[in-house]
Short mmCIF file of C-alpha atoms in Angstrom, two decimals:
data_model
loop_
_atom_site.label_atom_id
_atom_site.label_comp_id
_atom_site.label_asym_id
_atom_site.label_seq_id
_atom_site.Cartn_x
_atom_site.Cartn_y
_atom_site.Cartn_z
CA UNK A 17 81.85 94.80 15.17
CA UNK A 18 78.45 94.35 17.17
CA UNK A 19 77.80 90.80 18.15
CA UNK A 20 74.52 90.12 16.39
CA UNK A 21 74.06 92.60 12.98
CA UNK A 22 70.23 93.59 11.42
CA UNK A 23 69.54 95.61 8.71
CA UNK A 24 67.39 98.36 10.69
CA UNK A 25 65.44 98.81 7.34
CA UNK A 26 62.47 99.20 6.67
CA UNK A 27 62.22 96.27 4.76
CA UNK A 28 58.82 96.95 2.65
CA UNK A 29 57.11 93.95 1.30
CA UNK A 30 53.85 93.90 -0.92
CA UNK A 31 50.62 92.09 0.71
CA UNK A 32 51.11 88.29 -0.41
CA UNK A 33 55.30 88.34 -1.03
CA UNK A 34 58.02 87.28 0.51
CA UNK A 35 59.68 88.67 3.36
CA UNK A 36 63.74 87.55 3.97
CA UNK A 37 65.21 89.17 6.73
CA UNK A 38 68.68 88.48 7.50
CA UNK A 39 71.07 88.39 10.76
CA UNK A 40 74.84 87.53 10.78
CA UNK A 41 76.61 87.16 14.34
CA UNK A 42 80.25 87.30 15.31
CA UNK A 43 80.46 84.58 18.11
CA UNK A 44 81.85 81.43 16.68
CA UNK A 45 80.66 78.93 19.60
CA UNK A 46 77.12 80.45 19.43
CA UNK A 47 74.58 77.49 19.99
CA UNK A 48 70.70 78.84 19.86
CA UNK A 49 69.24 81.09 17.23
CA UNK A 50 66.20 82.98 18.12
CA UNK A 51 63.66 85.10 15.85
CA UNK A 52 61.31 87.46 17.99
CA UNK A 53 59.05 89.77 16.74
CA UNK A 54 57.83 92.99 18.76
CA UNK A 55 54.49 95.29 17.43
CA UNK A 56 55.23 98.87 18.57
CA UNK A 57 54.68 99.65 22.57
CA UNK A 58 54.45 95.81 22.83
CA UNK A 59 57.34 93.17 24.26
CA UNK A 60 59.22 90.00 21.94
CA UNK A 61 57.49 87.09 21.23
CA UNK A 62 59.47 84.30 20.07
CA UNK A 63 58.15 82.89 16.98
CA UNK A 64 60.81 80.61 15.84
CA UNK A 65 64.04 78.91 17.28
CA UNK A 66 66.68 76.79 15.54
CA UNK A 67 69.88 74.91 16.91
CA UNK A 68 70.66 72.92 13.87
CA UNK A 69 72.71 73.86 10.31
CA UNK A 70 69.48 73.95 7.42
CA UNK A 71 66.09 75.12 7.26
CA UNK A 72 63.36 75.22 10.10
CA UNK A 73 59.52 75.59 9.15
CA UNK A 74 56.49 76.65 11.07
CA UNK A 75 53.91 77.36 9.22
CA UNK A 76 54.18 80.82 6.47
CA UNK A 77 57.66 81.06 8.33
CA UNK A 78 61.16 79.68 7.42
CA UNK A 79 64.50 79.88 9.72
CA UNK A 80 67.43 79.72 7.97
CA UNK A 81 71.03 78.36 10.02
CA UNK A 82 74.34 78.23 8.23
CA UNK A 83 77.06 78.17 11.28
CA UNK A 84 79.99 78.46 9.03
CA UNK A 85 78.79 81.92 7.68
CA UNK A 86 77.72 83.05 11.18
CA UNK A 87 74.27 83.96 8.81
CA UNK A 88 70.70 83.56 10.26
CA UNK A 89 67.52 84.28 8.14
CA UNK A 90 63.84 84.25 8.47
CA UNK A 91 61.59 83.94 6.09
CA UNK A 92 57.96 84.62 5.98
CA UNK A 93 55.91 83.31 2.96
CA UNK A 94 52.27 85.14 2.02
CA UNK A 95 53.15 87.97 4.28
CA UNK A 96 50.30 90.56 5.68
CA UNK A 97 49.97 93.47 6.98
CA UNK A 98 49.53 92.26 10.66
CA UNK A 99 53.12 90.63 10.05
CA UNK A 100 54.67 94.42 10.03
CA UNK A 101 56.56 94.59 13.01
CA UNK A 102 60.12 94.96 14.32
CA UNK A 103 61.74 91.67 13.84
CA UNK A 104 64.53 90.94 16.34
CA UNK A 105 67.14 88.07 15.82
CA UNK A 106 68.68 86.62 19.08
CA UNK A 107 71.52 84.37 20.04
CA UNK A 108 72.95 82.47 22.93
CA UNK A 109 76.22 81.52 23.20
CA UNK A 110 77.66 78.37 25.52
CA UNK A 111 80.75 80.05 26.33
CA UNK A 112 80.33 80.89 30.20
CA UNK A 113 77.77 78.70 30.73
CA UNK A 114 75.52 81.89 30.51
CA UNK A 115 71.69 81.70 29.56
CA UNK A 116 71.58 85.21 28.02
CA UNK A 117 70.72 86.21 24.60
CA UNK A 118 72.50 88.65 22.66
CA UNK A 119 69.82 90.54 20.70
CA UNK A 120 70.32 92.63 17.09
CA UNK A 121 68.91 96.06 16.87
CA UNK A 122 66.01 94.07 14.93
CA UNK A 123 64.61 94.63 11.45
CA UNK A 124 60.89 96.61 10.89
CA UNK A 125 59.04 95.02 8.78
CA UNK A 126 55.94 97.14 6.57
CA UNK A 127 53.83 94.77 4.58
CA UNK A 128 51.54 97.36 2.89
CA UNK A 129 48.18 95.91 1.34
CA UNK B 13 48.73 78.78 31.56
CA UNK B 14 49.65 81.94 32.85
CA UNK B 15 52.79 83.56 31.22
CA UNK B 16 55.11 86.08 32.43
CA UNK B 17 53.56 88.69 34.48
CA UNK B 18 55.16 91.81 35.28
CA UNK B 19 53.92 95.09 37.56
CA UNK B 20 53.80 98.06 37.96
CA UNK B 21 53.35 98.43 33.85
CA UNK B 22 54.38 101.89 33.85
CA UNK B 23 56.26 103.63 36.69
CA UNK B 24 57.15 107.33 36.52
CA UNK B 25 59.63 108.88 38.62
CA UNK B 26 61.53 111.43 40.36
CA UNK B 27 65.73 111.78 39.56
CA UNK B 28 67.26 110.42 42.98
CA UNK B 29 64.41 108.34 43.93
CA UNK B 30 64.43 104.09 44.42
CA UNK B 31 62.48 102.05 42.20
CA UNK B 32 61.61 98.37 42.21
CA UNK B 33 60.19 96.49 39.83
CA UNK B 34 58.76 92.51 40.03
CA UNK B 35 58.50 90.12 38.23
CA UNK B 36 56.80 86.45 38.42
CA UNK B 37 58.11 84.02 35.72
CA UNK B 38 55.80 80.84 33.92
CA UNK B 39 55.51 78.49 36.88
CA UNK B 40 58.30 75.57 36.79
CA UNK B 41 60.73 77.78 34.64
CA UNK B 42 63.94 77.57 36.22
CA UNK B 43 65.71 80.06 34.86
CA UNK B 44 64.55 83.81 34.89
CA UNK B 45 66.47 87.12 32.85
CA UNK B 46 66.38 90.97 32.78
CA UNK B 47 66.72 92.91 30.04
CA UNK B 48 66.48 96.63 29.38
CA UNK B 49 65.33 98.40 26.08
CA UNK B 50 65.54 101.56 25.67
CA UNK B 51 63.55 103.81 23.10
CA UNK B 52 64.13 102.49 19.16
CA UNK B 53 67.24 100.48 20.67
CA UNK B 54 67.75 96.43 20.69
CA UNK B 55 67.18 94.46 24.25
CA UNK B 56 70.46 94.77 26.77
CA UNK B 57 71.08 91.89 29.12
CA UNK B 58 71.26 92.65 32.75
CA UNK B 59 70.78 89.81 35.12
CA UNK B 60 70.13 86.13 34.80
CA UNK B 61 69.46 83.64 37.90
CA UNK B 62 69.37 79.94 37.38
CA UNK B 63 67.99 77.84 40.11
CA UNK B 64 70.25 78.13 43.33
CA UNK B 65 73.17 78.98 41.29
CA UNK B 66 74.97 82.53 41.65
CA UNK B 67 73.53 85.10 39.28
CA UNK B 68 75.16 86.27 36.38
CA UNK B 69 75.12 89.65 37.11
CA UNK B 70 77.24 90.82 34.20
CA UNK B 71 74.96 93.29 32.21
CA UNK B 72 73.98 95.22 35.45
CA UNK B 73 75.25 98.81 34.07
CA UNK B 74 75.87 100.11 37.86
CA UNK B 75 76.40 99.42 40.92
CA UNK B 76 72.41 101.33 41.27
CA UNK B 77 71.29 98.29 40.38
CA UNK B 78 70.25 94.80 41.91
CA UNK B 79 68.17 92.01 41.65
CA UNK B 80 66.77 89.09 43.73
CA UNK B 81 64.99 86.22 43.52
CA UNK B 82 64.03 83.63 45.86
CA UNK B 83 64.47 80.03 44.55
CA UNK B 84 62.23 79.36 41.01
CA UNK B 85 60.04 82.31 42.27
CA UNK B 86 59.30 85.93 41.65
CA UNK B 87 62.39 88.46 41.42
CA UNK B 88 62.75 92.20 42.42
CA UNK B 89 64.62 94.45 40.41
CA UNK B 90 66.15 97.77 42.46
CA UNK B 91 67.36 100.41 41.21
CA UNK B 92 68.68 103.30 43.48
CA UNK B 93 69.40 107.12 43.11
CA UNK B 94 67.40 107.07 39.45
CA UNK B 95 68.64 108.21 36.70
CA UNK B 96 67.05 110.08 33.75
CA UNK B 97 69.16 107.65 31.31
CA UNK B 98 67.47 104.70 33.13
CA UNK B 99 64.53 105.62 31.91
CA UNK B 100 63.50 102.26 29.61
CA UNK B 101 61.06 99.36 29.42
CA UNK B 102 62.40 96.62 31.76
CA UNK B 103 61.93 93.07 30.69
CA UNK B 104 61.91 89.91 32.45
CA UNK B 105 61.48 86.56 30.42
CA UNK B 106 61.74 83.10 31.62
CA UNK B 107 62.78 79.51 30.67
CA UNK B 108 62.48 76.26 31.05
CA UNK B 109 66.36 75.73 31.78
CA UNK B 110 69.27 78.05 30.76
CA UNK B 111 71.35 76.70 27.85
CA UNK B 112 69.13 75.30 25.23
CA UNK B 113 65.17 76.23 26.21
CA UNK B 114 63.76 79.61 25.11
CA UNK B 115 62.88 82.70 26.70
CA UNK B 116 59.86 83.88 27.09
CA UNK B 117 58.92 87.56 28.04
CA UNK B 118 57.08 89.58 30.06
CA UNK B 119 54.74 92.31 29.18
CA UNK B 120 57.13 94.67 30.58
CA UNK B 121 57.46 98.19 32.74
CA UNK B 122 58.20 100.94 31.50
CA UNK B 123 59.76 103.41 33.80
CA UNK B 124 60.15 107.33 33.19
CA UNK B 125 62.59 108.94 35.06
CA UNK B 126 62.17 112.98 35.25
#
């Protein structure tokens, strides 16, 4: 079992829809929950991070925690087209007292006009 | 303020030969990371420094490769006798502090190995 799982897709959204991507992770005593998303030839930018069990909003985009599933989500409300990207789900785990983030083989993302 | 700067952007190379590749994190993060991503694949964890504290050097694939930094300040990556698998985009991103604050990234360099 790989430690943080994506969908690869593509997930393919309409202009103006909602876009739900998903992330599950097997380390129990994970901590941090990161959403990055990467345009093609480009590096991650983080775009959302959450620590705590519930919902996180910024803006047209929702994080998702639920700890006892070991689920992650983002959400992004209205999406466009500039939104398509590869959408990478992180996480950071306390155990080792180690600062590095396990990363999923991220989700692409085509929001087509 | 600046971000995370990263050079050369692209370095292509010769099997057998020694690369190095630099990186200068956000000034006052503490805490600086290497990752490697290879074509259509997710990021790999190499090497993370923390202040004056030993390196986690865990994710370093081979003994080919090393890393420095000098206090909260830019870090070197080496990596000897290349490889055509090491052929990648290397990544450095830094942070505030290790265990809670998040990473931010470099633009990256992208090395070719032939």
């Amino acid at each position: 079992q790989k430690e943080v799982e994506q969908n690869s897709g593509p997930l393919s959204v309409p202009e103006g829809a909602i876009a739900s991507l998903n992330c599950t992770y097997s380390d129990r005593v994970s901590q941090s929950f990161f959403w990055y998303r990467q345009y093609s030839g480009k590096s991650p930018e983080l775009i959302m991070s959450i620590y705590s069990n519930g919902d996180k909003e910024d803006g047209r985009f929702t994080a998702q925690l639920n700890k006892a599933s070991q689920y992650v989500s983002l959400l992004i409300r209205d999406s466009q087209p500039s939104d398509s990207a590869t959408y990478l789900c992180a996480v950071k785990s306390r155990s080792g007292n180690t600062g590095k983030l396990i990363f999923g083989q991220g989700t692409t993302l085509q929001v087509k006009p | 303020g600046a971000g995370v700067s990263q050079s050369p952007s692209n370095k292509v190379t010769e099997k057998g030969k020694d690369v190095e590749l630099r990186c200068d994190p956000i000034s006052g993060h503490t805490a600086l990371y290497w990752y490697r991503q290879r074509l259509g694949q997710g990021l790999e964890f190499l090497i993370y420094f923390q202040g004056n504290s030993a390196p986690d050097k865990s994710g370093l694939p081979s003994d080919r490769f090393s890393a420095e930094r000098t206090g909260e300040s830019v870090s070197t990556l080496t990596i000897q006798r290349t490889q055509q698998e090491d052929s990648a985009v290397y990544l450095c991103a830094s942070s505030l502090a290790s265990l809670e604050n998040e990473q931010f990234f470099g633009p990256g360099t992208r090395l070719t190995v032939l």
